[in-house]
PDB file of C-alpha atoms in Angstrom:
ATOM      1  CA  GLU A   1     116.962 123.239  59.679  1.00  0.00           C
ATOM      2  CA  LYS A   2     119.293 124.037  62.534  1.00  0.00           C
ATOM      3  CA  ILE A   3     122.942 124.581  61.553  1.00  0.00           C
ATOM      4  CA  TYR A   4     125.347 122.796  63.889  1.00  0.00           C
ATOM      5  CA  CYS A   5     128.658 123.960  62.451  1.00  0.00           C
ATOM      6  CA  ALA A   6     130.046 125.834  59.479  1.00  0.00           C
ATOM      7  CA  SER A   7     133.378 126.086  57.697  1.00  0.00           C
ATOM      8  CA  LYS A   8     134.637 128.468  55.038  1.00  0.00           C
ATOM      9  CA  GLY A   9     136.825 127.391  52.150  1.00  0.00           C
ATOM     10  CA  ASP A  10     137.582 129.084  48.845  1.00  0.00           C
ATOM     11  CA  GLU A  11     134.309 130.609  47.624  1.00  0.00           C
ATOM     12  CA  LYS A  12     132.077 128.144  49.419  1.00  0.00           C
ATOM     13  CA  ILE A  13     130.639 127.952  52.917  1.00  0.00           C
ATOM     14  CA  LYS A  14     129.950 124.457  54.174  1.00  0.00           C
ATOM     15  CA  SER A  15     127.516 123.761  56.982  1.00  0.00           C
ATOM     16  CA  THR A  16     125.934 120.739  58.618  1.00  0.00           C
ATOM     17  CA  SER A  17     122.517 120.004  60.006  1.00  0.00           C
ATOM     18  CA  GLY A  18     120.505 116.955  60.891  1.00  0.00           C
ATOM     19  CA  GLY A  19     119.910 116.600  57.164  1.00  0.00           C
ATOM     20  CA  GLY A  20     123.495 116.306  55.916  1.00  0.00           C
ATOM     21  CA  LEU A  21     126.166 118.578  54.488  1.00  0.00           C
ATOM     22  CA  PHE A  22     125.294 121.803  52.672  1.00  0.00           C
ATOM     23  CA  SER A  23     127.580 123.835  50.424  1.00  0.00           C
ATOM     24  CA  TYR A  24     126.725 127.441  49.545  1.00  0.00           C
ATOM     25  CA  ASN A  25     128.561 129.105  46.641  1.00  0.00           C
ATOM     26  CA  LYS A  26     128.879 132.850  47.238  1.00  0.00           C
ATOM     27  CA  GLN A  27     129.650 133.557  43.572  1.00  0.00           C
ATOM     28  CA  ASP A  28     126.397 132.317  42.079  1.00  0.00           C
ATOM     29  CA  ASN A  29     124.273 131.882  45.247  1.00  0.00           C
ATOM     30  CA  SER A  30     123.783 128.202  44.478  1.00  0.00           C
ATOM     31  CA  MET A  31     123.453 125.517  47.135  1.00  0.00           C
ATOM     32  CA  ASP A  32     124.357 121.834  47.022  1.00  0.00           C
ATOM     33  CA  ARG A  33     123.490 119.127  49.516  1.00  0.00           C
ATOM     34  CA  LEU A  34     125.353 115.911  50.307  1.00  0.00           C
ATOM     35  CA  THR A  35     123.884 113.022  52.275  1.00  0.00           C
ATOM     36  CA  LYS A  36     124.695 109.344  52.628  1.00  0.00           C
ATOM     37  CA  ILE A  37     122.406 108.705  49.678  1.00  0.00           C
ATOM     38  CA  THR A  38     124.374 111.117  47.490  1.00  0.00           C
ATOM     39  CA  GLY A  39     127.925 110.143  48.469  1.00  0.00           C
ATOM     40  CA  LEU A  40     128.741 110.609  52.158  1.00  0.00           C
ATOM     41  CA  SER A  41     129.908 107.512  54.022  1.00  0.00           C
ATOM     42  CA  ASP A  42     127.700 107.873  57.078  1.00  0.00           C
ATOM     43  CA  ILE A  43     124.967 109.795  58.891  1.00  0.00           C
ATOM     44  CA  THR A  44     124.923 112.040  62.015  1.00  0.00           C
ATOM     45  CA  ILE A  45     127.730 114.483  61.233  1.00  0.00           C
ATOM     46  CA  SER A  46     129.247 115.814  64.461  1.00  0.00           C
ATOM     47  CA  THR A  47     131.578 118.499  63.057  1.00  0.00           C
ATOM     48  CA  ILE A  48     133.379 119.703  59.926  1.00  0.00           C
ATOM     49  CA  ASN A  49     136.387 121.879  59.137  1.00  0.00           C
ATOM     50  CA  PHE A  50     138.140 122.994  55.968  1.00  0.00           C
ATOM     51  CA  ASN A  51     141.926 122.738  55.719  1.00  0.00           C
ATOM     52  CA  LYS A  52     143.197 125.582  53.538  1.00  0.00           C
ATOM     53  CA  TYR A  53     146.683 124.011  53.575  1.00  0.00           C
ATOM     54  CA  ASN A  54     145.609 121.389  51.024  1.00  0.00           C
ATOM     55  CA  ASN A  55     141.985 122.343  50.273  1.00  0.00           C
ATOM     56  CA  THR A  56     140.543 119.361  52.099  1.00  0.00           C
ATOM     57  CA  LEU A  57     137.195 119.336  53.861  1.00  0.00           C
ATOM     58  CA  VAL A  58     137.141 116.977  56.854  1.00  0.00           C
ATOM     59  CA  VAL A  59     133.709 115.622  57.744  1.00  0.00           C
ATOM     60  CA  ALA A  60     133.491 113.817  61.080  1.00  0.00           C
ATOM     61  CA  TYR A  61     130.663 111.692  62.422  1.00  0.00           C
ATOM     62  CA  ALA A  62     129.349 110.861  65.895  1.00  0.00           C
ATOM     63  CA  ASN A  63     130.462 107.229  65.527  1.00  0.00           C
ATOM     64  CA  GLY A  64     134.086 108.156  64.727  1.00  0.00           C
ATOM     65  CA  ASN A  65     133.824 107.781  60.971  1.00  0.00           C
ATOM     66  CA  VAL A  66     135.601 110.404  58.823  1.00  0.00           C
ATOM     67  CA  ASP A  67     135.247 111.550  55.232  1.00  0.00           C
ATOM     68  CA  LEU A  68     137.807 113.666  53.389  1.00  0.00           C
ATOM     69  CA  ILE A  69     136.398 115.665  50.477  1.00  0.00           C
ATOM     70  CA  VAL A  70     139.013 116.807  47.962  1.00  0.00           C
ATOM     71  CA  ASN A  71     138.023 118.252  44.577  1.00  0.00           C
ATOM     72  CA  ASN A  72     134.539 116.737  44.939  1.00  0.00           C
ATOM     73  CA  THR A  73     136.041 113.294  45.621  1.00  0.00           C
ATOM     74  CA  ILE A  74     135.092 111.605  48.912  1.00  0.00           C
ATOM     75  CA  ILE A  75     137.714 109.456  50.660  1.00  0.00           C
ATOM     76  CA  ASN A  76     136.535 107.498  53.685  1.00  0.00           C
ATOM     77  CA  ILE A  77     138.774 106.983  56.752  1.00  0.00           C
ATOM     78  CA  SER A  78     136.983 104.405  58.903  1.00  0.00           C
ATOM     79  CA  ASP A  79     139.772 103.378  61.316  1.00  0.00           C
ATOM     80  CA  ILE A  80     138.247 105.029  64.411  1.00  0.00           C
ATOM     81  CA  LYS A  81     134.768 103.697  63.667  1.00  0.00           C
ATOM     82  CA  ARG A  82     136.078 100.132  63.243  1.00  0.00           C
ATOM     83  CA  GLU A  83     138.107 100.042  66.486  1.00  0.00           C
ATOM     84  CA  GLN A  84     136.255  98.011  69.108  1.00  0.00           C
ATOM     85  CA  ASP A  85     137.838  99.190  72.375  1.00  0.00           C
ATOM     86  CA  LEU A  86     137.828 102.989  72.143  1.00  0.00           C
ATOM     87  CA  GLY A  87     134.578 103.693  73.994  1.00  0.00           C
ATOM     88  CA  ASN A  88     133.094 107.093  73.126  1.00  0.00           C
ATOM     89  CA  LYS A  89     134.136 107.679  69.502  1.00  0.00           C
ATOM     90  CA  THR A  90     132.323 110.972  68.922  1.00  0.00           C
ATOM     91  CA  ILE A  91     134.552 113.516  67.163  1.00  0.00           C
ATOM     92  CA  ASN A  92     133.900 116.840  68.884  1.00  0.00           C
ATOM     93  CA  SER A  93     136.091 119.225  66.863  1.00  0.00           C
ATOM     94  CA  ILE A  94     138.852 119.405  64.251  1.00  0.00           C
ATOM     95  CA  TYR A  95     142.010 121.531  64.435  1.00  0.00           C
ATOM     96  CA  PHE A  96     144.662 121.803  61.723  1.00  0.00           C
ATOM     97  CA  ILE A  97     148.417 122.211  61.817  1.00  0.00           C
ATOM     98  CA  ASN A  98     149.533 122.080  58.185  1.00  0.00           C
ATOM     99  CA  GLN A  99     148.353 118.746  56.752  1.00  0.00           C
ATOM    100  CA  PHE A 100     147.612 117.248  60.152  1.00  0.00           C
ATOM    101  CA  ALA A 101     144.037 117.233  61.436  1.00  0.00           C
ATOM    102  CA  TYR A 102     143.852 116.920  65.218  1.00  0.00           C
ATOM    103  CA  LEU A 103     140.545 115.230  66.001  1.00  0.00           C
ATOM    104  CA  SER A 104     139.198 115.860  69.510  1.00  0.00           C
ATOM    105  CA  CYS A 105     137.424 112.627  70.389  1.00  0.00           C
ATOM    106  CA  GLY A 106     135.410 111.188  73.229  1.00  0.00           C
ATOM    107  CA  PHE A 107     138.361 108.966  74.183  1.00  0.00           C
ATOM    108  CA  GLY A 108     141.341 111.238  73.375  1.00  0.00           C
ATOM    109  CA  ILE A 109     143.059 112.706  70.330  1.00  0.00           C
ATOM    110  CA  VAL A 110     143.563 111.276  66.857  1.00  0.00           C
ATOM    111  CA  VAL A 111     146.025 112.851  64.409  1.00  0.00           C
ATOM    112  CA  LEU A 112     144.994 112.392  60.784  1.00  0.00           C
ATOM    113  CA  ASP A 113     147.400 113.117  57.917  1.00  0.00           C
ATOM    114  CA  THR A 114     145.163 114.703  55.260  1.00  0.00           C
ATOM    115  CA  ASP A 115     147.945 114.503  52.648  1.00  0.00           C
ATOM    116  CA  LYS A 116     148.556 110.771  53.061  1.00  0.00           C
ATOM    117  CA  LYS A 117     144.911 110.224  54.011  1.00  0.00           C
ATOM    118  CA  GLU A 118     145.743 107.998  56.940  1.00  0.00           C
ATOM    119  CA  ILE A 119     145.805 107.991  60.741  1.00  0.00           C
ATOM    120  CA  LYS A 120     149.204 109.088  62.074  1.00  0.00           C
ATOM    121  CA  ASP A 121     148.815 108.843  65.866  1.00  0.00           C
ATOM    122  CA  THR A 122     146.347 108.308  68.697  1.00  0.00           C
ATOM    123  CA  TYR A 123     146.816 109.979  72.085  1.00  0.00           C
ATOM    124  CA  LYS A 124     145.016 108.871  75.236  1.00  0.00           C
ATOM    125  CA  ILE A 125     146.006 111.657  77.591  1.00  0.00           C
ATOM    126  CA  GLY A 126     144.232 110.624  80.789  1.00  0.00           C
ATOM    127  CA  ILE A 127     146.147 109.349  83.815  1.00  0.00           C
ATOM    128  CA  ASN A 128     148.170 106.244  82.895  1.00  0.00           C
ATOM    129  CA  GLY A 129     146.943 106.446  79.325  1.00  0.00           C
ATOM    130  CA  THR A 130     143.256 106.207  80.127  1.00  0.00           C
ATOM    131  CA  SER A 131     140.524 107.649  77.932  1.00  0.00           C
ATOM    132  CA  ILE A 132     139.344 111.190  78.513  1.00  0.00           C
ATOM    133  CA  ASN A 133     136.753 113.178  76.575  1.00  0.00           C
ATOM    134  CA  VAL A 134     138.630 115.842  74.595  1.00  0.00           C
ATOM    135  CA  TYR A 135     136.313 118.589  73.367  1.00  0.00           C
ATOM    136  CA  ASP A 136     138.751 120.863  71.556  1.00  0.00           C
ATOM    137  CA  ILE A 137     142.420 121.457  70.693  1.00  0.00           C
ATOM    138  CA  THR A 138     144.547 124.469  69.835  1.00  0.00           C
ATOM    139  CA  SER A 139     148.227 125.359  69.601  1.00  0.00           C
ATOM    140  CA  GLY A 140     150.243 128.417  70.437  1.00  0.00           C
ATOM    141  CA  GLY A 141     153.942 129.101  70.606  1.00  0.00           C
ATOM    142  CA  ASP A 142     155.623 125.774  71.297  1.00  0.00           C
ATOM    143  CA  SER A 143     152.664 123.973  72.867  1.00  0.00           C
ATOM    144  CA  LEU A 144     149.499 122.001  72.212  1.00  0.00           C
ATOM    145  CA  TYR A 145     146.474 122.564  74.437  1.00  0.00           C
ATOM    146  CA  ALA A 146     143.538 120.193  74.888  1.00  0.00           C
ATOM    147  CA  ALA A 147     140.219 121.230  76.444  1.00  0.00           C
ATOM    148  CA  THR A 148     138.762 118.179  78.167  1.00  0.00           C
ATOM    149  CA  GLU A 149     136.049 116.966  80.507  1.00  0.00           C
ATOM    150  CA  SER A 150     138.426 117.497  83.435  1.00  0.00           C
ATOM    151  CA  GLY A 151     140.517 120.579  82.648  1.00  0.00           C
ATOM    152  CA  ILE A 152     143.101 121.877  80.197  1.00  0.00           C
ATOM    153  CA  TYR A 153     146.039 119.646  79.263  1.00  0.00           C
ATOM    154  CA  LYS A 154     149.284 120.962  77.792  1.00  0.00           C
ATOM    155  CA  ALA A 155     152.095 119.252  75.869  1.00  0.00           C
ATOM    156  CA  TRP A 156     155.145 120.444  73.972  1.00  0.00           C
ATOM    157  CA  LEU A 157     154.336 120.593  70.278  1.00  0.00           C
ATOM    158  CA  ASN A 158     157.669 119.008  69.274  1.00  0.00           C
ATOM    159  CA  GLU A 159     157.610 116.334  71.979  1.00  0.00           C
ATOM    160  CA  PRO A 160     158.557 113.102  70.141  1.00  0.00           C
ATOM    161  CA  ASN A 161     156.497 110.891  72.454  1.00  0.00           C
ATOM    162  CA  LEU A 162     153.052 112.485  72.644  1.00  0.00           C
ATOM    163  CA  ILE A 163     151.560 108.978  72.700  1.00  0.00           C
ATOM    164  CA  PHE A 164     152.883 108.741  76.282  1.00  0.00           C
ATOM    165  CA  SER A 165     150.237 110.251  78.568  1.00  0.00           C
ATOM    166  CA  GLY A 166     152.967 111.587  80.850  1.00  0.00           C
ATOM    167  CA  SER A 167     153.852 114.080  78.108  1.00  0.00           C
ATOM    168  CA  TRP A 168     150.511 115.797  78.801  1.00  0.00           C
ATOM    169  CA  ASN A 169     150.184 117.855  81.974  1.00  0.00           C
ATOM    170  CA  LYS A 170     147.007 119.309  83.452  1.00  0.00           C
ATOM    171  CA  MET A 171     147.323 123.071  83.826  1.00  0.00           C
ATOM    172  CA  PRO A 172     146.678 124.365  87.364  1.00  0.00           C
ATOM    173  CA  GLY A 173     144.697 127.414  88.403  1.00  0.00           C
ATOM    174  CA  LEU A 174     141.276 126.588  86.950  1.00  0.00           C
ATOM    175  CA  PRO A 175     138.013 125.316  88.485  1.00  0.00           C
ATOM    176  CA  ASN A 176     137.541 121.558  88.277  1.00  0.00           C
ATOM    177  CA  GLY A 177     135.187 120.521  85.521  1.00  0.00           C
ATOM    178  CA  ALA A 178     134.662 120.445  81.771  1.00  0.00           C
ATOM    179  CA  TYR A 179     136.164 122.843  79.230  1.00  0.00           C
ATOM    180  CA  ASN A 180     134.418 122.596  75.884  1.00  0.00           C
ATOM    181  CA  THR A 181     136.343 125.013  73.635  1.00  0.00           C
ATOM    182  CA  ILE A 182     139.780 126.647  73.445  1.00  0.00           C
ATOM    183  CA  ALA A 183     141.651 129.068  71.175  1.00  0.00           C
ATOM    184  CA  TYR A 184     145.006 130.862  71.094  1.00  0.00           C
ATOM    185  CA  PHE A 185     144.659 134.552  70.216  1.00  0.00           C
ATOM    186  CA  ASN A 186     147.234 137.337  70.161  1.00  0.00           C
ATOM    187  CA  GLY A 187     149.605 135.569  72.573  1.00  0.00           C
ATOM    188  CA  SER A 188     147.007 134.320  75.071  1.00  0.00           C
ATOM    189  CA  LEU A 189     144.799 131.284  75.583  1.00  0.00           C
ATOM    190  CA  TYR A 190     141.014 131.546  75.841  1.00  0.00           C
ATOM    191  CA  THR A 191     138.853 128.706  77.090  1.00  0.00           C
ATOM    192  CA  ASN A 192     135.383 128.168  78.514  1.00  0.00           C
ATOM    193  CA  PHE A 193     134.562 126.522  81.826  1.00  0.00           C
ATOM    194  CA  SER A 194     131.314 124.808  80.878  1.00  0.00           C
ATOM    195  CA  LYS A 195     128.988 124.630  83.850  1.00  0.00           C
ATOM    196  CA  ALA A 196     126.410 123.333  81.386  1.00  0.00           C
ATOM    197  CA  ILE A 197     128.482 120.181  80.772  1.00  0.00           C
ATOM    198  CA  THR A 198     129.952 119.959  84.284  1.00  0.00           C
ATOM    199  CA  SER A 199     126.757 120.190  86.296  1.00  0.00           C
ATOM    200  CA  GLY A 200     123.911 121.057  83.950  1.00  0.00           C
ATOM    201  CA  ALA A 201     123.771 124.644  85.226  1.00  0.00           C
ATOM    202  CA  TYR A 202     122.349 127.224  82.828  1.00  0.00           C
ATOM    203  CA  LEU A 203     123.894 130.640  82.085  1.00  0.00           C
ATOM    204  CA  GLN A 204     126.858 130.061  84.379  1.00  0.00           C
ATOM    205  CA  ASP A 205     129.726 129.428  81.931  1.00  0.00           C
ATOM    206  CA  THR A 206     132.904 131.452  82.383  1.00  0.00           C
ATOM    207  CA  VAL A 207     135.578 132.296  79.809  1.00  0.00           C
ATOM    208  CA  PHE A 208     139.113 132.225  81.211  1.00  0.00           C
ATOM    209  CA  THR A 209     142.256 133.624  79.631  1.00  0.00           C
ATOM    210  CA  TYR A 210     145.824 132.510  80.285  1.00  0.00           C
ATOM    211  CA  ASN A 211     148.740 134.915  80.108  1.00  0.00           C
ATOM    212  CA  SER A 212     151.805 132.851  79.194  1.00  0.00           C
ATOM    213  CA  SER A 213     154.152 135.565  80.467  1.00  0.00           C
ATOM    214  CA  THR A 214     152.711 135.534  83.991  1.00  0.00           C
ATOM    215  CA  ALA A 215     151.416 131.935  83.886  1.00  0.00           C
ATOM    216  CA  VAL A 216     148.157 133.108  85.470  1.00  0.00           C
ATOM    217  CA  TRP A 217     144.540 132.370  84.552  1.00  0.00           C
ATOM    218  CA  SER A 218     141.967 135.140  84.928  1.00  0.00           C
ATOM    219  CA  LYS A 219     138.299 135.603  84.074  1.00  0.00           C
ATOM    220  CA  PHE A 220     137.713 137.156  80.678  1.00  0.00           C
ATOM    221  CA  LEU A 221     133.935 137.146  80.644  1.00  0.00           C
ATOM    222  CA  ASP A 222     131.355 135.754  83.026  1.00  0.00           C
ATOM    223  CA  ALA A 223     128.533 134.455  80.862  1.00  0.00           C
ATOM    224  CA  GLY A 224     125.989 134.550  83.658  1.00  0.00           C
ATOM    225  CA  VAL A 225     126.535 138.255  84.287  1.00  0.00           C
ATOM    226  CA  ILE A 226     127.685 139.821  81.009  1.00  0.00           C
ATOM    227  CA  LEU A 227     126.870 137.453  78.193  1.00  0.00           C
ATOM    228  CA  GLN A 228     123.740 135.849  79.651  1.00  0.00           C
ATOM    229  CA  ASN A 229     124.370 132.700  77.699  1.00  0.00           C
ATOM    230  CA  ASN A 230     126.167 129.381  77.510  1.00  0.00           C
ATOM    231  CA  ILE A 231     129.420 129.427  75.527  1.00  0.00           C
ATOM    232  CA  LYS A 232     129.433 127.091  72.528  1.00  0.00           C
ATOM    233  CA  GLU A 233     132.694 127.897  70.759  1.00  0.00           C
ATOM    234  CA  ILE A 234     135.717 130.213  70.845  1.00  0.00           C
ATOM    235  CA  ARG A 235     137.522 130.682  67.545  1.00  0.00           C
ATOM    236  CA  VAL A 236     139.994 133.022  65.837  1.00  0.00           C
ATOM    237  CA  VAL A 237     138.652 134.266  62.497  1.00  0.00           C
ATOM    238  CA  ASP A 238     140.390 136.907  60.349  1.00  0.00           C
ATOM    239  CA  ASN A 239     142.500 138.031  63.335  1.00  0.00           C
ATOM    240  CA  LYS A 240     139.397 138.498  65.489  1.00  0.00           C
ATOM    241  CA  LEU A 241     138.362 136.574  68.596  1.00  0.00           C
ATOM    242  CA  VAL A 242     134.896 135.162  68.004  1.00  0.00           C
ATOM    243  CA  ILE A 243     132.863 133.798  70.906  1.00  0.00           C
ATOM    244  CA  SER A 244     129.716 131.910  69.889  1.00  0.00           C
ATOM    245  CA  MET A 245     126.922 131.507  72.395  1.00  0.00           C
ATOM    246  CA  GLU A 246     123.549 129.859  72.424  1.00  0.00           C
ATOM    247  CA  TRP A 247     121.738 132.956  71.202  1.00  0.00           C
ATOM    248  CA  TYR A 248     124.347 135.322  69.762  1.00  0.00           C
ATOM    249  CA  VAL A 249     127.983 135.885  68.800  1.00  0.00           C
ATOM    250  CA  SER A 250     130.499 138.432  70.141  1.00  0.00           C
ATOM    251  CA  VAL A 251     133.526 139.568  68.120  1.00  0.00           C
ATOM    252  CA  PHE A 252     136.632 141.126  69.703  1.00  0.00           C
ATOM    253  CA  ASP A 253     139.616 142.877  68.118  1.00  0.00           C
ATOM    254  CA  THR A 254     143.255 142.403  69.143  1.00  0.00           C
ATOM    255  CA  ASN A 255     142.795 145.021  71.891  1.00  0.00           C
ATOM    256  CA  LEU A 256     139.904 142.901  73.224  1.00  0.00           C
ATOM    257  CA  ASN A 257     137.353 145.591  72.429  1.00  0.00           C
ATOM    258  CA  ARG A 258     133.996 144.066  71.561  1.00  0.00           C
ATOM    259  CA  ILE A 259     133.481 145.408  68.036  1.00  0.00           C
ATOM    260  CA  LYS A 260     130.412 143.451  66.991  1.00  0.00           C
ATOM    261  CA  ILE A 261     127.478 141.535  68.428  1.00  0.00           C
ATOM    262  CA  LEU A 262     125.488 139.290  66.117  1.00  0.00           C
ATOM    263  CA  TYR A 263     122.040 138.405  67.439  1.00  0.00           C
ATOM    264  CA  THR A 264     120.440 137.075  64.270  1.00  0.00           C
ATOM    265  CA  TYR A 265     121.429 136.659  60.658  1.00  0.00           C
ATOM    266  CA  GLY A 266     121.976 140.017  58.970  1.00  0.00           C
ATOM    267  CA  TYR A 267     122.093 142.015  62.212  1.00  0.00           C
ATOM    268  CA  SER A 268     125.237 143.567  63.702  1.00  0.00           C
TER     269      SER A 268
END
């Protein structure tokens, strides 16, 4: 089955597919599978992520439902799913700051307290508080950054009124369109301009990087020329910048040297 996303926690690697949630134990090579029949609260998992801060696995669904798995106990958070007026409730990605899980949703951002196991805040960051599809979130320095269907939005991390859409400002200097992933690495932002989402174009995504010292965006990689692929995800893993594409993965060190290319499992 196709793996849609994976997350590493303790000695286990969790992954999702159309068939549910899989957990692979590296110590004894055993594999477990969770589905709605065996304990999950819903079907059609959209993304997962493991919070090492409190050893909580967050499982998010396409309809906005959320499960927290702590010590093999499943706690359901159904607030988003039950809301009637949110529109697109798909949870696209999950980003952690301590106990807080920032859920990038089809209508905005939801902050979930994984300690208290409750929703803390909801941010609709479009103009005048309208819904906007948020694909990904990251933080760096004193700011939060949201990659959305219409650009990158920035807010001060310690802003007391992030519910107010005016606290979020669209960053200039980028092409108009959708940005599907974002990460903060070694003092700079990295994000992908998704031509695939924006216009359906194939092999024309472009990774941009933002230098906070100069406040200038520049091209990092042009997928159509160098990578020959659509960009799926940009993440920081073990102090490396990892860019996942449709057919392979590139890994960069802190000097931005490409140190590894993974084409298939077991090859590097």
